[in-house]
Short mmCIF file of C-alpha atoms and ligand atoms in Angstrom, two decimals:
data_model
loop_
_atom_site.label_atom_id
_atom_site.label_comp_id
_atom_site.label_asym_id
_atom_site.label_seq_id
_atom_site.Cartn_x
_atom_site.Cartn_y
_atom_site.Cartn_z
CA UNK A 1389 -34.95 54.96 -13.63
CA UNK A 1390 -32.69 57.20 -15.70
CA UNK A 1391 -31.80 55.00 -18.72
CA UNK A 1392 -28.26 56.38 -18.87
CA UNK A 1393 -27.54 54.82 -15.50
CA UNK A 1394 -27.69 51.40 -17.11
CA UNK A 1395 -24.48 52.01 -19.01
CA UNK A 1396 -22.68 51.82 -15.69
CA UNK A 1397 -24.02 48.39 -14.81
CA UNK A 1398 -22.30 45.07 -15.36
CA UNK A 1399 -24.11 42.87 -17.86
CA UNK A 1400 -24.01 39.41 -16.31
CA UNK A 1401 -26.14 36.31 -16.26
CA UNK A 1402 -25.74 34.70 -12.84
CA UNK A 1403 -25.38 31.06 -11.92
CA UNK A 1404 -28.74 29.50 -10.99
CA UNK A 1405 -28.69 27.01 -8.11
CA UNK A 1406 -31.16 24.16 -7.59
CA UNK A 1407 -34.57 25.47 -6.52
CA UNK A 1408 -35.28 25.72 -2.76
CA UNK A 1409 -39.04 25.03 -2.65
CA UNK A 1410 -41.12 27.01 -0.18
CA UNK A 1411 -43.44 24.17 0.78
CA UNK A 1412 -42.72 22.20 3.92
CA UNK A 1413 -43.27 18.66 2.75
CA UNK A 1414 -41.27 17.60 -0.27
CA UNK A 1415 -38.36 15.46 -1.28
CA UNK A 1416 -35.45 17.57 -2.34
CA UNK A 1417 -33.06 15.78 -4.66
CA UNK A 1418 -32.01 18.78 -6.74
CA UNK A 1419 -29.01 20.44 -5.08
CA UNK A 1420 -26.70 17.56 -4.12
CA UNK A 1421 -27.17 18.31 -0.45
CA UNK A 1422 -26.53 15.55 2.06
CA UNK A 1423 -29.77 13.95 3.34
CA UNK A 1424 -28.25 13.32 6.77
CA UNK A 1425 -27.53 15.94 9.42
CA UNK A 1426 -23.96 16.97 10.19
CA UNK A 1427 -22.05 15.12 12.92
CA UNK A 1428 -23.53 15.41 16.45
CA UNK A 1429 -20.14 16.93 17.34
CA UNK A 1430 -21.17 19.90 15.17
CA UNK A 1431 -24.34 20.25 17.22
CA UNK A 1432 -22.25 20.31 20.41
CA UNK A 1433 -19.91 22.86 18.87
CA UNK A 1434 -22.86 25.06 17.93
CA UNK A 1435 -24.40 24.79 21.38
CA UNK A 1436 -21.17 25.56 23.16
CA UNK A 1437 -20.46 28.62 21.04
CA UNK A 1438 -20.08 31.55 23.35
CA UNK A 1439 -22.70 34.11 22.46
CA UNK A 1440 -20.59 36.92 23.90
CA UNK A 1441 -17.69 35.95 21.67
CA UNK A 1442 -19.67 36.95 18.60
CA UNK A 1443 -18.94 40.62 19.23
CA UNK A 1444 -15.37 39.97 18.10
CA UNK A 1445 -14.15 39.41 14.54
CA UNK A 1446 -13.36 35.80 13.75
CA UNK A 1447 -9.83 34.55 13.35
CA UNK A 1448 -9.02 36.02 9.94
CA UNK A 1449 -7.25 33.12 8.28
CA UNK A 1450 -9.02 30.29 10.10
CA UNK A 1451 -5.69 29.19 11.51
CA UNK A 1452 -6.90 26.44 13.85
CA UNK A 1453 -9.16 25.01 11.17
CA UNK A 1454 -6.27 25.04 8.70
CA UNK A 1455 -4.10 23.25 11.26
CA UNK A 1456 -6.79 20.62 11.85
CA UNK A 1457 -7.31 20.12 8.11
CA UNK A 1458 -3.56 20.04 7.52
CA UNK A 1459 -3.13 17.35 10.15
CA UNK A 1460 -5.99 15.30 8.69
CA UNK A 1461 -4.77 15.47 5.09
CA UNK A 1462 -1.00 15.65 5.67
CA UNK A 1463 -0.18 19.32 5.06
CA UNK A 1464 1.30 22.19 7.00
CA UNK A 1465 -1.14 25.00 7.79
CA UNK A 1466 0.42 27.25 5.12
CA UNK A 1467 -0.54 24.72 2.45
CA UNK A 1468 -4.23 24.98 3.38
CA UNK A 1469 -6.72 27.74 2.58
CA UNK A 1470 -10.32 28.06 3.82
CA UNK A 1471 -13.23 30.12 2.53
CA UNK A 1472 -17.01 30.52 2.47
CA UNK A 1473 -17.78 27.36 0.57
CA UNK A 1474 -15.69 26.18 -2.32
CA UNK A 1475 -17.56 28.68 -4.51
CA UNK A 1476 -15.75 31.42 -2.60
CA UNK A 1477 -12.45 29.54 -2.74
CA UNK A 1478 -12.85 28.94 -6.49
CA UNK A 1479 -13.83 32.53 -7.26
CA UNK A 1480 -10.77 33.82 -5.37
CA UNK A 1481 -8.60 31.27 -7.17
CA UNK A 1482 -9.86 32.42 -10.58
CA UNK A 1483 -8.91 35.96 -9.58
CA UNK A 1484 -5.55 34.88 -8.17
CA UNK A 1485 -4.33 32.53 -10.88
CA UNK A 1486 -5.92 33.21 -14.25
CA UNK A 1487 -4.16 36.44 -15.19
CA UNK A 1488 -1.97 35.49 -18.15
CA UNK A 1489 -4.43 36.87 -20.69
CA UNK A 1490 -4.46 33.44 -22.37
CA UNK A 1491 -7.66 31.42 -22.48
CA UNK A 1492 -8.34 29.09 -19.61
CA UNK A 1493 -9.89 25.71 -20.38
CA UNK A 1494 -12.68 23.67 -18.80
CA UNK A 1495 -15.07 21.00 -20.10
CA UNK A 1496 -18.19 22.01 -22.05
CA UNK A 1497 -20.31 19.89 -19.72
CA UNK A 1498 -19.32 20.92 -16.22
CA UNK A 1499 -20.09 23.13 -13.24
CA UNK A 1500 -21.90 26.10 -14.74
CA UNK A 1501 -20.40 28.60 -12.31
CA UNK A 1502 -17.04 28.60 -14.17
CA UNK A 1503 -18.17 30.63 -17.22
CA UNK A 1504 -19.99 33.05 -14.89
CA UNK A 1505 -16.79 33.80 -12.97
CA UNK A 1506 -14.85 34.18 -16.22
CA UNK A 1507 -17.35 36.72 -17.48
CA UNK A 1508 -17.48 38.55 -14.16
CA UNK A 1509 -13.68 38.80 -14.00
CA UNK A 1510 -12.97 39.23 -17.73
CA UNK A 1511 -11.02 35.98 -17.90
CA UNK A 1512 -10.92 34.62 -21.47
CA UNK A 1513 -11.98 30.97 -21.67
CA UNK A 1514 -12.70 28.14 -24.04
CA UNK A 1515 -14.61 24.97 -23.35
CA UNK A 1516 -13.30 21.56 -24.36
CA UNK A 1517 -15.88 19.03 -25.46
CA UNK A 1518 -16.28 15.87 -23.45
CA UNK A 1519 -16.77 12.85 -25.72
CA UNK A 1520 -20.18 11.32 -26.44
CA UNK A 1521 -19.88 9.20 -23.29
CA UNK A 1522 -19.30 12.49 -21.40
CA UNK A 1523 -15.68 11.53 -20.68
CA UNK A 1524 -12.90 14.12 -20.41
CA UNK A 1525 -9.86 13.61 -22.64
CA UNK A 1526 -6.85 14.91 -20.64
CA UNK A 1527 -4.76 15.29 -23.82
CA UNK A 1528 -7.01 18.14 -24.93
CA UNK A 1529 -5.94 20.40 -22.07
CA UNK A 1530 -2.71 22.21 -22.98
CA UNK A 1531 -1.31 25.49 -24.26
CA UNK A 1532 -3.66 27.70 -22.25
CA UNK A 1533 -3.84 30.21 -19.40
CA UNK A 1534 -4.97 27.62 -16.85
CA UNK A 1535 -7.31 24.70 -16.36
CA UNK A 1536 -10.22 23.99 -14.05
CA UNK A 1537 -11.76 20.53 -13.96
CA UNK A 1538 -14.08 19.02 -11.37
CA UNK A 1539 -13.09 15.48 -10.49
CA UNK A 1540 -15.55 13.79 -10.27
CA UNK A 1541 -17.20 16.00 -12.85
CA UNK A 1542 -20.65 17.52 -12.36
CA UNK A 1543 -23.30 16.93 -13.54
CA UNK A 1544 -21.91 13.84 -15.31
CA UNK A 1545 -20.83 12.08 -12.06
CA UNK A 1546 -17.82 10.58 -13.87
CA UNK A 1547 -14.36 10.49 -12.35
CA UNK A 1548 -10.83 10.44 -13.77
CA UNK A 1549 -7.96 8.50 -12.20
CA UNK A 1550 -4.42 9.44 -11.26
CA UNK A 1551 -2.95 8.89 -14.73
CA UNK A 1552 -5.36 11.31 -16.41
CA UNK A 1553 -5.01 13.98 -13.73
CA UNK A 1554 -1.20 13.79 -13.86
CA UNK A 1555 -1.38 14.21 -17.62
CA UNK A 1556 -3.36 17.45 -17.29
CA UNK A 1557 -0.95 18.83 -14.67
CA UNK A 1558 2.16 17.84 -16.61
CA UNK A 1559 0.84 19.24 -19.89
CA UNK A 1560 0.37 22.63 -18.20
CA UNK A 1561 3.59 23.18 -16.26
CA UNK A 1562 3.47 26.95 -16.84
CA UNK A 1563 -0.09 27.54 -15.71
CA UNK A 1564 -2.28 26.66 -12.76
CA UNK A 1565 -4.45 23.55 -12.79
CA UNK A 1566 -7.38 23.63 -10.38
CA UNK A 1567 -9.00 20.29 -9.60
CA UNK A 1568 -12.41 20.95 -8.03
CA UNK A 1569 -13.00 17.96 -5.76
CA UNK A 1570 -16.47 18.91 -4.49
CA UNK A 1571 -17.58 15.25 -4.69
CA UNK A 1572 -14.30 13.49 -4.03
CA UNK A 1573 -15.36 11.83 -0.78
CA UNK A 1574 -17.86 9.71 -2.73
CA UNK A 1575 -15.22 8.76 -5.24
CA UNK A 1576 -12.22 6.43 -5.47
CA UNK A 1577 -9.43 8.85 -6.30
CA UNK A 1578 -8.25 12.17 -4.86
CA UNK A 1579 -5.44 14.25 -6.36
CA UNK A 1580 -4.70 15.82 -2.99
CA UNK A 1581 -1.39 13.96 -2.54
CA UNK A 1582 -0.13 15.27 -5.88
CA UNK A 1583 -0.02 18.75 -4.32
CA UNK A 1584 3.33 17.83 -2.71
CA UNK A 1585 4.72 16.99 -6.12
CA UNK A 1586 3.48 19.76 -8.41
CA UNK A 1587 3.93 23.52 -7.95
CA UNK A 1588 1.06 24.27 -10.38
CA UNK A 1589 -1.71 22.21 -8.75
CA UNK A 1590 -4.49 23.55 -6.54
CA UNK A 1591 -7.10 21.11 -5.19
CA UNK A 1592 -10.37 22.50 -3.80
CA UNK A 1593 -12.85 20.65 -1.61
CA UNK A 1594 -16.02 21.45 0.31
CA UNK A 1595 -17.87 20.50 3.50
CA UNK A 1596 -21.22 21.13 1.78
CA UNK A 1597 -21.81 17.67 0.40
CA UNK A 1598 -20.00 14.84 2.17
CA UNK A 1599 -20.00 16.63 5.54
CA UNK A 1600 -23.61 17.91 5.43
CA UNK A 1601 -22.62 21.51 6.10
CA UNK A 1602 -23.92 23.33 3.00
CA UNK A 1603 -25.71 25.86 5.21
CA UNK A 1604 -22.48 26.83 6.95
CA UNK A 1605 -20.50 27.59 3.76
CA UNK A 1606 -17.13 25.94 4.30
CA UNK A 1607 -14.69 25.26 1.50
CA UNK A 1608 -10.97 24.63 1.37
CA UNK A 1609 -8.02 24.51 -0.98
CA UNK A 1610 -4.76 22.60 -0.82
CA UNK A 1611 -1.68 23.78 -2.66
CA UNK A 1612 2.01 24.51 -2.18
CA UNK A 1613 2.86 27.53 -0.03
CA UNK A 1614 3.44 29.93 -2.92
CA UNK A 1615 -0.11 29.29 -4.19
CA UNK A 1616 -1.80 29.57 -0.80
CA UNK A 1617 0.06 32.79 -0.16
CA UNK A 1618 -1.24 34.42 -3.38
CA UNK A 1619 -4.72 33.16 -2.61
CA UNK A 1620 -4.54 34.71 0.87
CA UNK A 1621 -3.41 38.03 -0.61
CA UNK A 1622 -6.41 38.09 -2.93
CA UNK A 1623 -8.73 37.29 -0.03
CA UNK A 1624 -7.18 40.05 2.06
CA UNK A 1625 -7.70 42.49 -0.81
CA UNK A 1626 -11.37 41.69 -0.92
CA UNK A 1627 -12.79 40.43 2.36
CA UNK A 1628 -10.23 39.54 4.96
CA UNK A 1629 -12.63 37.75 7.32
CA UNK A 1630 -14.12 35.00 5.19
CA UNK A 1631 -15.14 32.24 7.60
CA UNK A 1632 -17.24 33.32 10.54
CA UNK A 1633 -16.69 32.11 14.08
CA UNK A 1634 -19.51 29.56 13.98
CA UNK A 1635 -18.43 28.10 10.65
CA UNK A 1636 -14.87 27.64 11.90
CA UNK A 1637 -16.05 25.88 15.06
CA UNK A 1638 -18.39 23.51 13.19
CA UNK A 1639 -15.83 22.73 10.52
CA UNK A 1640 -13.29 21.74 13.17
CA UNK A 1641 -15.88 19.56 14.92
CA UNK A 1642 -16.75 17.83 11.66
CA UNK A 1643 -13.15 16.92 10.86
CA UNK A 1644 -12.74 15.61 14.40
CA UNK A 1645 -15.61 13.12 13.98
CA UNK A 1646 -14.12 10.92 11.31
CA UNK A 1647 -16.24 7.90 12.13
CA UNK A 1648 -19.53 9.72 11.57
CA UNK A 1649 -18.19 11.20 8.35
CA UNK A 1650 -17.08 7.85 6.95
CA UNK A 1651 -20.32 6.09 7.95
CA UNK A 1652 -22.49 8.76 6.33
CA UNK A 1653 -20.50 8.70 3.11
CA UNK A 1654 -20.65 4.90 2.97
CA UNK A 1655 -24.43 4.93 3.55
CA UNK A 1656 -24.89 7.34 0.66
CA UNK A 1657 -22.67 5.26 -1.63
CA UNK A 1658 -24.68 2.12 -0.81
CA UNK A 1659 -27.99 3.90 -1.43
CA UNK A 1660 -26.60 5.29 -4.67
CA UNK A 1661 -25.48 1.93 -6.01
CA UNK A 1662 -28.75 0.19 -5.10
CA UNK A 1663 -30.84 2.88 -6.75
CA UNK A 1664 -28.74 2.98 -9.90
CA UNK A 1665 -29.75 -0.67 -10.37
CA UNK A 1666 -33.42 0.14 -9.73
CA UNK A 1667 -33.34 3.00 -12.23
CA UNK A 1668 -31.73 0.73 -14.80
CA UNK A 1669 -34.50 -1.82 -14.38
CA UNK A 1670 -37.00 0.99 -15.08
CA UNK A 1671 -35.29 1.54 -18.41
CA UNK A 1672 -32.96 4.39 -17.46
CA UNK A 1673 -29.46 4.66 -18.83
CA UNK A 1674 -27.31 5.67 -15.89
CA UNK A 1675 -23.73 6.91 -15.90
CA UNK A 1676 -21.24 5.30 -13.52
CA UNK A 1677 -21.45 7.62 -10.52
CA UNK A 1678 -18.51 8.54 -8.29
CA UNK A 1679 -20.59 11.21 -6.55
CA UNK A 1680 -23.67 11.66 -4.33
CA UNK A 1681 -25.89 12.10 -7.37
CA UNK A 1682 -27.08 10.05 -10.32
CA UNK A 1683 -27.00 11.30 -13.91
CA UNK A 1684 -29.47 9.45 -16.08
CA UNK A 1685 -31.66 9.50 -19.16
CA UNK A 1686 -34.69 7.50 -20.37
CA UNK A 1687 -35.22 6.30 -23.90
CA UNK A 1688 -39.02 6.67 -23.87
CA UNK A 1689 -39.68 9.60 -21.54
CA UNK A 1690 -38.26 13.07 -21.93
CA UNK A 1691 -36.17 14.22 -18.98
CA UNK A 1692 -38.06 17.49 -18.72
CA UNK A 1693 -41.39 15.64 -18.61
CA UNK A 1694 -40.11 13.30 -15.90
CA UNK A 1695 -38.84 16.27 -13.89
CA UNK A 1696 -42.22 17.99 -14.16
CA UNK A 1697 -44.13 14.82 -13.34
CA UNK A 1698 -42.00 14.28 -10.23
CA UNK A 1699 -42.64 17.85 -9.15
CA UNK A 1700 -46.38 17.09 -9.07
CA UNK A 1701 -45.46 14.34 -6.57
CA UNK A 1702 -43.43 16.88 -4.53
CA UNK A 1703 -40.14 15.34 -5.60
CA UNK A 1704 -37.56 17.81 -6.91
CA UNK A 1705 -34.75 16.68 -9.21
CA UNK A 1706 -32.42 18.81 -11.32
CA UNK A 1707 -32.92 19.36 -15.03
CA UNK A 1708 -30.57 21.40 -17.22
CA UNK A 1709 -31.96 23.05 -20.31
CA UNK A 1710 -28.57 22.90 -22.00
CA UNK A 1711 -27.44 21.31 -25.29
CA UNK A 1712 -26.10 17.76 -25.03
CA UNK A 1713 -27.62 17.17 -21.58
CA UNK A 1714 -31.18 18.41 -22.07
CA UNK A 1715 -32.53 14.88 -21.96
CA UNK A 1716 -30.75 14.01 -18.69
CA UNK A 1717 -31.71 14.29 -15.05
CA UNK A 1718 -29.39 14.85 -12.12
CA UNK A 1719 -30.83 13.14 -9.07
CA UNK A 1720 -29.23 13.69 -5.66
CA UNK A 1721 -28.95 10.53 -3.56
CA UNK A 1722 -31.33 10.97 -0.62
CA UNK A 1723 -32.13 8.66 2.30
CA UNK A 1724 -33.33 5.12 1.53
CA UNK A 1725 -36.92 6.25 2.25
CA UNK A 1726 -36.68 9.22 -0.08
CA UNK A 1727 -35.22 7.08 -2.84
CA UNK A 1728 -37.97 4.51 -2.37
CA UNK A 1729 -40.56 7.26 -2.84
CA UNK A 1730 -38.73 8.40 -5.95
CA UNK A 1731 -38.69 4.90 -7.43
CA UNK A 1732 -42.37 4.37 -6.54
CA UNK A 1733 -43.29 7.64 -8.24
CA UNK A 1734 -41.30 6.69 -11.33
CA UNK A 1735 -43.00 3.30 -11.44
CA UNK A 1736 -46.30 5.17 -11.53
CA UNK A 1737 -45.16 6.94 -14.68
CA UNK A 1738 -43.23 4.25 -16.46
CA UNK A 1739 -45.15 0.99 -15.87
C1 PLP B 1828 -21.37 22.06 -5.00
C2 PLP B 1828 -20.20 22.40 -5.87
C3 PLP B 1828 -19.30 23.42 -5.55
C4 PLP B 1828 -19.52 24.43 -4.46
O1 PLP B 1828 -19.76 23.97 -3.26
P1 PLP B 1828 -19.81 24.95 -2.00
O2 PLP B 1828 -21.12 24.67 -1.37
O3 PLP B 1828 -19.68 26.37 -2.46
O4 PLP B 1828 -18.66 24.51 -1.19
C5 PLP B 1828 -18.18 23.59 -6.33
N1 PLP B 1828 -17.96 22.83 -7.41
C6 PLP B 1828 -18.81 21.86 -7.77
C7 PLP B 1828 -18.50 21.04 -8.97
C8 PLP B 1828 -19.96 21.63 -7.02
O5 PLP B 1828 -20.83 20.70 -7.41
#
């Protein structure tokens, strides 16, 4: 290649997702996917999709889905936005709302896609250190060009309550606060109702984790009309048909099967809590999880060694080679059987 061409290229280090192993038989606890299938209603929706209908473009704004979501969460359809996973929704939000030229703030230990988007879009940013228990101090978020915080946070699994979230929103009246609620369904507190109260709050959620639809790419945002309208303008300046016909149909079916959704989430929470105790009895220090994953460390065994050992047993967990958390593992909560195999494997190493 002509070396001069390179000067035209963007210099960017992309986000790296949890490995998708090629082998058939393994236990995959490294990407916070749901171990259970989506609702059977989604299967019906997929099977009754009209093949001939695929020749047409999908409904551009996902209007029916937005109506269904609005009804479920108590919003009008113009307070709801949908996109290809919350990654898409978040990326569009960064573009839409972080334009003041001032630095935006997010925690130092958090979703590692945020700095990638900032670099891609030339958004100045600064990270705010979580304390040595990995907790976020809401007082430290002010005087900036915007805030993005996952609640619960990833990969720490810790959640903030209403008081802390209100503090962040109120300390930033003149900029946009995005609360990324990717794991909220496994948690105790959602800020979604605060949307009615604050004109600077955007809450994003996803169907990838709690609704088992990671493969379909469905994310959503809730905010007052003026925010959703800017977000829609950015989408329409980039790719005006974000959610395909199949994704819209399955998303609607998922919301309509509330019982399945609630049962699945409860099963995962039970499995999580039982296995946190088991990990503790194996000598792990485990953070209090409000998510579908467990963030833990072991005094005697290095996290990286445990991760590699588990890989030899065909069990994949997530390890981050990053300061402050490089001796921690993030383990997705699987089925009871998968978790039993994980604990058995760990017993083989530790006892
Ligand atoms: C998984 C995740 C997302 C993105 O989820 P999508 O699959 O793109 O909907 C966003 N934020 C956090 C913190 C996540 O863990």
